[in-house]
mmCIF file of C-alpha atoms in Angstrom:
data_model
loop_
_atom_site.group_PDB
_atom_site.id
_atom_site.type_symbol
_atom_site.label_atom_id
_atom_site.label_comp_id
_atom_site.label_asym_id
_atom_site.label_seq_id
_atom_site.Cartn_x
_atom_site.Cartn_y
_atom_site.Cartn_z
ATOM 1 C CA UNK A 437 -1.852 8.296 45.303
ATOM 2 C CA UNK A 438 -3.461 4.857 45.115
ATOM 3 C CA UNK A 439 -5.996 6.087 42.560
ATOM 4 C CA UNK A 440 -3.183 7.527 40.477
ATOM 5 C CA UNK A 441 -1.271 4.234 40.575
ATOM 6 C CA UNK A 442 -4.391 2.329 39.563
ATOM 7 C CA UNK A 443 -4.957 4.717 36.660
ATOM 8 C CA UNK A 444 -1.346 4.416 35.496
ATOM 9 C CA UNK A 445 -1.503 0.634 35.761
ATOM 10 C CA UNK A 446 -4.732 0.595 33.778
ATOM 11 C CA UNK A 447 -3.159 2.706 31.054
ATOM 12 C CA UNK A 448 -0.146 0.409 30.945
ATOM 13 C CA UNK A 449 -2.363 -2.662 30.615
ATOM 14 C CA UNK A 450 -4.403 -1.007 27.844
ATOM 15 C CA UNK A 451 -1.291 -0.081 25.889
ATOM 16 C CA UNK A 452 0.221 -3.525 26.366
ATOM 17 C CA UNK A 453 -3.004 -5.136 25.207
ATOM 18 C CA UNK A 454 -3.063 -3.040 22.040
ATOM 19 C CA UNK A 455 0.540 -3.953 21.165
ATOM 20 C CA UNK A 456 0.302 -7.266 19.333
ATOM 21 C CA UNK A 457 2.690 -8.806 16.824
ATOM 22 C CA UNK A 458 1.605 -8.869 13.201
ATOM 23 C CA UNK A 459 0.566 -12.161 11.616
ATOM 24 C CA UNK A 460 1.554 -12.185 7.964
ATOM 25 C CA UNK A 461 -0.108 -14.391 5.285
ATOM 26 C CA UNK A 462 1.132 -17.959 5.031
ATOM 27 C CA UNK A 463 2.995 -17.697 8.313
ATOM 28 C CA UNK A 464 5.612 -15.359 6.817
ATOM 29 C CA UNK A 465 8.055 -13.764 9.239
ATOM 30 C CA UNK A 466 8.071 -10.323 7.576
ATOM 31 C CA UNK A 467 6.122 -8.212 5.114
ATOM 32 C CA UNK A 468 8.408 -6.660 2.490
ATOM 33 C CA UNK A 469 7.267 -3.681 0.434
ATOM 34 C CA UNK A 470 9.441 -2.902 -2.577
ATOM 35 C CA UNK A 471 8.628 0.598 -3.833
ATOM 36 C CA UNK A 472 9.985 2.293 -6.950
ATOM 37 C CA UNK A 473 9.654 6.047 -7.392
ATOM 38 C CA UNK A 474 9.506 8.369 -10.401
ATOM 39 C CA UNK A 475 8.265 5.992 -13.116
ATOM 40 C CA UNK A 476 11.645 5.330 -14.728
ATOM 41 C CA UNK A 477 12.547 3.326 -17.833
ATOM 42 C CA UNK A 478 14.802 0.968 -15.866
ATOM 43 C CA UNK A 479 11.785 -0.024 -13.795
ATOM 44 C CA UNK A 480 9.798 -1.011 -16.876
ATOM 45 C CA UNK A 481 12.718 -2.544 -18.746
ATOM 46 C CA UNK A 482 14.403 -4.458 -15.925
ATOM 47 C CA UNK A 483 12.628 -4.357 -12.567
ATOM 48 C CA UNK A 484 9.137 -5.452 -13.574
ATOM 49 C CA UNK A 485 10.314 -8.386 -15.746
ATOM 50 C CA UNK A 486 12.574 -9.580 -12.905
ATOM 51 C CA UNK A 487 9.772 -9.286 -10.344
ATOM 52 C CA UNK A 488 7.361 -11.122 -12.616
ATOM 53 C CA UNK A 489 9.870 -13.899 -13.281
ATOM 54 C CA UNK A 490 10.125 -14.544 -9.544
ATOM 55 C CA UNK A 491 6.425 -14.128 -8.752
ATOM 56 C CA UNK A 492 6.955 -11.018 -6.590
ATOM 57 C CA UNK A 493 4.743 -7.912 -6.503
ATOM 58 C CA UNK A 494 5.722 -4.330 -5.806
ATOM 59 C CA UNK A 495 4.506 -0.720 -5.911
ATOM 60 C CA UNK A 496 5.510 1.847 -8.528
ATOM 61 C CA UNK A 497 4.991 5.519 -7.684
ATOM 62 C CA UNK A 498 4.520 7.169 -11.051
ATOM 63 C CA UNK A 499 4.304 10.968 -11.358
ATOM 64 C CA UNK A 500 2.003 11.778 -14.241
ATOM 65 C CA UNK A 501 4.565 14.061 -15.866
ATOM 66 C CA UNK A 502 7.266 11.410 -15.417
ATOM 67 C CA UNK A 503 9.559 10.291 -18.229
ATOM 68 C CA UNK A 504 7.547 7.195 -19.173
ATOM 69 C CA UNK A 505 4.054 8.693 -19.318
ATOM 70 C CA UNK A 506 2.199 8.933 -21.569
ATOM 71 C CA UNK A 507 4.586 7.237 -24.018
ATOM 72 C CA UNK A 508 4.607 3.858 -22.230
ATOM 73 C CA UNK A 509 1.054 3.668 -20.904
ATOM 74 C CA UNK A 510 0.593 0.127 -22.191
ATOM 75 C CA UNK A 511 3.622 -1.057 -20.227
ATOM 76 C CA UNK A 512 2.237 0.442 -17.017
ATOM 77 C CA UNK A 513 -1.162 -1.094 -17.698
ATOM 78 C CA UNK A 514 0.555 -4.462 -18.098
ATOM 79 C CA UNK A 515 2.370 -3.949 -14.790
ATOM 80 C CA UNK A 516 -0.923 -3.302 -13.029
ATOM 81 C CA UNK A 517 -2.485 -6.355 -14.687
ATOM 82 C CA UNK A 518 0.408 -8.441 -13.315
ATOM 83 C CA UNK A 519 -0.548 -7.399 -9.780
ATOM 84 C CA UNK A 520 1.777 -4.458 -9.177
ATOM 85 C CA UNK A 521 0.433 -1.270 -7.615
ATOM 86 C CA UNK A 522 0.546 2.015 -9.495
ATOM 87 C CA UNK A 523 0.971 4.366 -6.554
ATOM 88 C CA UNK A 524 0.395 8.107 -6.492
ATOM 89 C CA UNK A 525 3.473 10.335 -6.711
ATOM 90 C CA UNK A 526 1.563 13.496 -7.696
ATOM 91 C CA UNK A 527 1.130 15.142 -11.079
ATOM 92 C CA UNK A 528 4.365 17.100 -11.254
ATOM 93 C CA UNK A 529 6.648 15.701 -8.540
ATOM 94 C CA UNK A 530 6.691 18.991 -6.666
ATOM 95 C CA UNK A 531 9.250 19.361 -3.864
ATOM 96 C CA UNK A 532 10.580 22.106 -1.674
ATOM 97 C CA UNK A 533 13.567 23.844 -3.228
ATOM 98 C CA UNK A 534 14.998 24.718 0.186
ATOM 99 C CA UNK A 535 18.202 23.201 1.442
ATOM 100 C CA UNK A 536 21.286 21.639 -0.115
ATOM 101 C CA UNK A 537 20.830 19.266 -2.998
ATOM 102 C CA UNK A 538 17.521 20.748 -4.138
ATOM 103 C CA UNK A 539 18.915 22.890 -6.947
ATOM 104 C CA UNK A 540 17.140 20.652 -9.450
ATOM 105 C CA UNK A 541 13.649 21.741 -8.285
ATOM 106 C CA UNK A 542 12.162 24.031 -10.927
ATOM 107 C CA UNK A 543 10.487 27.253 -9.727
ATOM 108 C CA UNK A 544 7.048 26.145 -10.949
ATOM 109 C CA UNK A 545 7.438 22.843 -9.039
ATOM 110 C CA UNK A 546 8.613 24.430 -5.794
ATOM 111 C CA UNK A 547 6.150 23.499 -3.042
ATOM 112 C CA UNK A 548 7.137 26.583 -1.069
ATOM 113 C CA UNK A 549 5.591 28.696 -3.846
ATOM 114 C CA UNK A 550 2.307 26.763 -4.020
ATOM 115 C CA UNK A 551 -0.868 26.691 -1.966
ATOM 116 C CA UNK A 552 -1.772 23.538 -0.057
ATOM 117 C CA UNK A 553 -5.148 23.390 -1.828
ATOM 118 C CA UNK A 554 -3.422 23.641 -5.198
ATOM 119 C CA UNK A 555 -1.183 20.659 -4.484
ATOM 120 C CA UNK A 556 -4.100 18.653 -3.085
ATOM 121 C CA UNK A 557 -5.988 19.148 -6.346
ATOM 122 C CA UNK A 558 -2.965 17.908 -8.268
ATOM 123 C CA UNK A 559 -2.674 14.757 -6.161
ATOM 124 C CA UNK A 560 -6.380 13.976 -6.577
ATOM 125 C CA UNK A 561 -6.071 14.548 -10.328
ATOM 126 C CA UNK A 562 -3.179 12.073 -10.385
ATOM 127 C CA UNK A 563 -5.452 9.482 -8.753
ATOM 128 C CA UNK A 564 -7.959 9.954 -11.568
ATOM 129 C CA UNK A 565 -5.213 9.527 -14.167
ATOM 130 C CA UNK A 566 -3.967 6.346 -12.502
ATOM 131 C CA UNK A 567 -7.482 4.932 -12.253
ATOM 132 C CA UNK A 568 -7.792 5.361 -15.998
ATOM 133 C CA UNK A 569 -4.701 3.154 -16.342
ATOM 134 C CA UNK A 570 -5.480 0.384 -13.866
ATOM 135 C CA UNK A 571 -9.197 0.686 -13.023
ATOM 136 C CA UNK A 572 -8.440 0.703 -9.280
ATOM 137 C CA UNK A 573 -9.579 3.100 -6.582
ATOM 138 C CA UNK A 574 -7.529 1.785 -3.652
ATOM 139 C CA UNK A 575 -3.886 2.877 -3.671
ATOM 140 C CA UNK A 576 -1.124 4.465 -1.591
ATOM 141 C CA UNK A 577 0.776 7.747 -1.796
ATOM 142 C CA UNK A 578 4.417 8.720 -1.525
ATOM 143 C CA UNK A 579 4.805 12.512 -1.226
ATOM 144 C CA UNK A 580 7.676 13.508 -3.538
ATOM 145 C CA UNK A 581 10.882 14.042 -1.538
ATOM 146 C CA UNK A 582 8.743 13.138 1.513
ATOM 147 C CA UNK A 583 7.914 16.866 1.713
ATOM 148 C CA UNK A 584 4.603 17.299 3.527
ATOM 149 C CA UNK A 585 4.023 21.041 3.260
ATOM 150 C CA UNK A 586 3.069 23.462 0.488
ATOM 151 C CA UNK A 587 3.257 27.185 1.059
ATOM 152 C CA UNK A 588 4.196 26.479 4.678
ATOM 153 C CA UNK A 589 1.031 24.434 5.328
ATOM 154 C CA UNK A 590 0.459 20.719 5.679
ATOM 155 C CA UNK A 591 -1.094 19.488 2.442
ATOM 156 C CA UNK A 592 -1.173 15.735 3.089
ATOM 157 C CA UNK A 593 -3.510 15.468 6.110
ATOM 158 C CA UNK A 594 -6.601 16.442 4.121
ATOM 159 C CA UNK A 595 -5.789 13.778 1.497
ATOM 160 C CA UNK A 596 -6.039 10.834 3.884
ATOM 161 C CA UNK A 597 -9.537 9.759 2.745
ATOM 162 C CA UNK A 598 -8.095 9.304 -0.758
ATOM 163 C CA UNK A 599 -5.495 6.700 0.241
ATOM 164 C CA UNK A 600 -4.944 3.495 2.190
ATOM 165 C CA UNK A 601 -1.560 4.707 3.465
ATOM 166 C CA UNK A 602 1.395 7.006 2.904
ATOM 167 C CA UNK A 603 5.095 6.216 2.786
ATOM 168 C CA UNK A 604 6.018 9.457 4.500
ATOM 169 C CA UNK A 605 8.503 8.974 7.331
ATOM 170 C CA UNK A 606 12.173 8.231 7.831
ATOM 171 C CA UNK A 607 13.588 4.707 8.031
ATOM 172 C CA UNK A 608 12.329 2.185 10.545
ATOM 173 C CA UNK A 609 10.637 -1.172 11.024
ATOM 174 C CA UNK A 610 7.035 -1.576 12.200
ATOM 175 C CA UNK A 611 6.915 -4.653 14.387
ATOM 176 C CA UNK A 612 3.552 -4.548 16.194
ATOM 177 C CA UNK A 613 0.055 -3.229 15.740
ATOM 178 C CA UNK A 614 0.471 -0.435 18.292
ATOM 179 C CA UNK A 615 3.256 1.137 16.225
ATOM 180 C CA UNK A 616 1.329 1.574 13.019
ATOM 181 C CA UNK A 617 0.350 4.978 11.700
ATOM 182 C CA UNK A 618 -0.901 4.356 8.152
ATOM 183 C CA UNK A 619 -0.179 7.948 7.152
ATOM 184 C CA UNK A 620 3.365 8.135 8.498
ATOM 185 C CA UNK A 621 4.807 4.806 7.436
ATOM 186 C CA UNK A 622 8.603 4.605 7.519
ATOM 187 C CA UNK A 623 10.639 3.852 4.416
ATOM 188 C CA UNK A 624 14.316 3.122 3.782
ATOM 189 C CA UNK A 625 16.092 5.042 1.005
ATOM 190 C CA UNK A 626 18.443 2.403 -0.415
ATOM 191 C CA UNK A 627 20.375 4.137 -3.199
ATOM 192 C CA UNK A 628 23.893 2.776 -3.416
ATOM 193 C CA UNK A 629 23.188 -0.187 -1.146
ATOM 194 C CA UNK A 630 24.776 -3.535 -1.881
ATOM 195 C CA UNK A 631 22.887 -6.773 -2.195
ATOM 196 C CA UNK A 632 24.273 -7.868 1.158
ATOM 197 C CA UNK A 633 22.975 -4.709 2.834
ATOM 198 C CA UNK A 634 19.521 -5.111 1.301
ATOM 199 C CA UNK A 635 19.322 -8.737 2.412
ATOM 200 C CA UNK A 636 20.508 -7.846 5.909
ATOM 201 C CA UNK A 637 17.664 -5.337 6.207
ATOM 202 C CA UNK A 638 14.902 -7.777 5.270
ATOM 203 C CA UNK A 639 16.475 -10.396 7.547
ATOM 204 C CA UNK A 640 16.360 -7.894 10.394
ATOM 205 C CA UNK A 641 12.660 -7.381 9.655
ATOM 206 C CA UNK A 642 12.114 -11.151 9.730
ATOM 207 C CA UNK A 643 13.804 -11.403 13.126
ATOM 208 C CA UNK A 644 11.228 -8.927 14.482
ATOM 209 C CA UNK A 645 8.149 -10.087 12.565
ATOM 210 C CA UNK A 646 8.070 -6.623 11.066
ATOM 211 C CA UNK A 647 6.894 -4.686 8.054
ATOM 212 C CA UNK A 648 9.756 -3.130 6.078
ATOM 213 C CA UNK A 649 9.473 -0.729 3.141
ATOM 214 C CA UNK A 650 12.322 -0.091 0.694
ATOM 215 C CA UNK A 651 12.459 2.886 -1.669
ATOM 216 C CA UNK A 652 14.253 2.475 -5.007
ATOM 217 C CA UNK A 653 14.669 4.867 -7.912
ATOM 218 C CA UNK A 654 16.890 3.863 -10.812
ATOM 219 C CA UNK A 655 18.128 0.280 -11.061
ATOM 220 C CA UNK A 656 21.341 0.095 -13.029
ATOM 221 C CA UNK A 657 20.588 3.485 -14.588
ATOM 222 C CA UNK A 658 19.183 6.987 -13.991
ATOM 223 C CA UNK A 659 19.328 8.667 -10.595
ATOM 224 C CA UNK A 660 19.623 7.569 -6.944
ATOM 225 C CA UNK A 661 20.342 4.128 -8.299
ATOM 226 C CA UNK A 662 21.343 0.716 -7.091
ATOM 227 C CA UNK A 663 23.116 -1.742 -9.343
ATOM 228 C CA UNK A 664 21.156 -4.442 -11.120
ATOM 229 C CA UNK A 665 23.308 -7.013 -9.387
ATOM 230 C CA UNK A 666 22.436 -5.717 -5.906
ATOM 231 C CA UNK A 667 18.743 -5.405 -6.742
ATOM 232 C CA UNK A 668 18.499 -8.869 -8.270
ATOM 233 C CA UNK A 669 20.436 -10.393 -5.374
ATOM 234 C CA UNK A 670 17.685 -9.131 -3.076
ATOM 235 C CA UNK A 671 14.952 -10.443 -5.370
ATOM 236 C CA UNK A 672 16.608 -13.859 -5.509
ATOM 237 C CA UNK A 673 16.748 -13.966 -1.700
ATOM 238 C CA UNK A 674 13.080 -13.032 -1.373
ATOM 239 C CA UNK A 675 12.053 -15.544 -4.040
ATOM 240 C CA UNK A 676 14.038 -18.372 -2.456
ATOM 241 C CA UNK A 677 12.472 -17.624 0.916
ATOM 242 C CA UNK A 678 8.822 -16.970 0.098
ATOM 243 C CA UNK A 679 7.742 -18.926 3.144
ATOM 244 C CA UNK A 680 9.516 -16.343 5.317
ATOM 245 C CA UNK A 681 8.922 -13.125 3.354
ATOM 246 C CA UNK A 682 5.553 -11.854 2.153
ATOM 247 C CA UNK A 683 6.592 -9.560 -0.706
ATOM 248 C CA UNK A 684 3.593 -7.682 -2.045
ATOM 249 C CA UNK A 685 2.334 -4.268 -3.095
ATOM 250 C CA UNK A 686 2.247 -1.638 -0.392
ATOM 251 C CA UNK A 687 -1.518 -1.258 -0.739
ATOM 252 C CA UNK A 688 -2.078 -4.981 -0.081
ATOM 253 C CA UNK A 689 0.353 -5.030 2.847
ATOM 254 C CA UNK A 690 -1.182 -1.950 4.425
ATOM 255 C CA UNK A 691 -4.755 -3.145 4.040
ATOM 256 C CA UNK A 692 -3.712 -6.313 5.863
ATOM 257 C CA UNK A 693 -1.813 -4.401 8.555
ATOM 258 C CA UNK A 694 -4.666 -1.948 9.090
ATOM 259 C CA UNK A 695 -7.148 -4.775 9.593
ATOM 260 C CA UNK A 696 -4.905 -6.326 12.245
ATOM 261 C CA UNK A 697 -4.453 -2.967 13.971
ATOM 262 C CA UNK A 698 -8.172 -2.162 13.774
ATOM 263 C CA UNK A 699 -7.577 1.048 11.786
#
């Protein structure tokens, strides 16, 4: 019994020792990742100019068959040159067609009808396409719809060497180094949120010294949108409080967090 207690105590001490609060650059209280999916016109026309005006950086997950490629390649190149991340969102934005609300998934894009190896090849090809735009080899991945299987098999695990991290889990804050799993990072879907709700979320992250990731789609237009007013209210809050919020691309935030966690 004594040996068992000693072993349990040792395990507790080891776990406690590995759980350390994050230290964000410049003494910031929280790391804020603003992510924008699907490569939409409103992101190029409104979001990126507003981010640039405030000196904030974000990540844009651009499917290669999205509505703004290849017609607006120069605009995406300019976004990357301004310090924003062009994240991987696959070639064709394939999702599972199962379940309510998935009627929009075309048969040829249905992950349930594809092999895992087939989807992996598409994701790697998207990396090559993005590298041709921004010249970078380090980036992050958001699986479309956060669906992690193709043909009933996990397709994302084998892709880990290709990426710094995934946004691939439900909402949550990551407040210490023991919590971090780079390939299952939580993200908040914020469609329809008000500016007050968005600000409350980043303030909650600051109260915990946490990393928080927000997922936007359309801003003032398109699908799963938030209003421009709500979005810009958040940006104004982050810009006014740069000493408290480190707002950067997800790849930069995750490289920093991984170093602190030793992963």
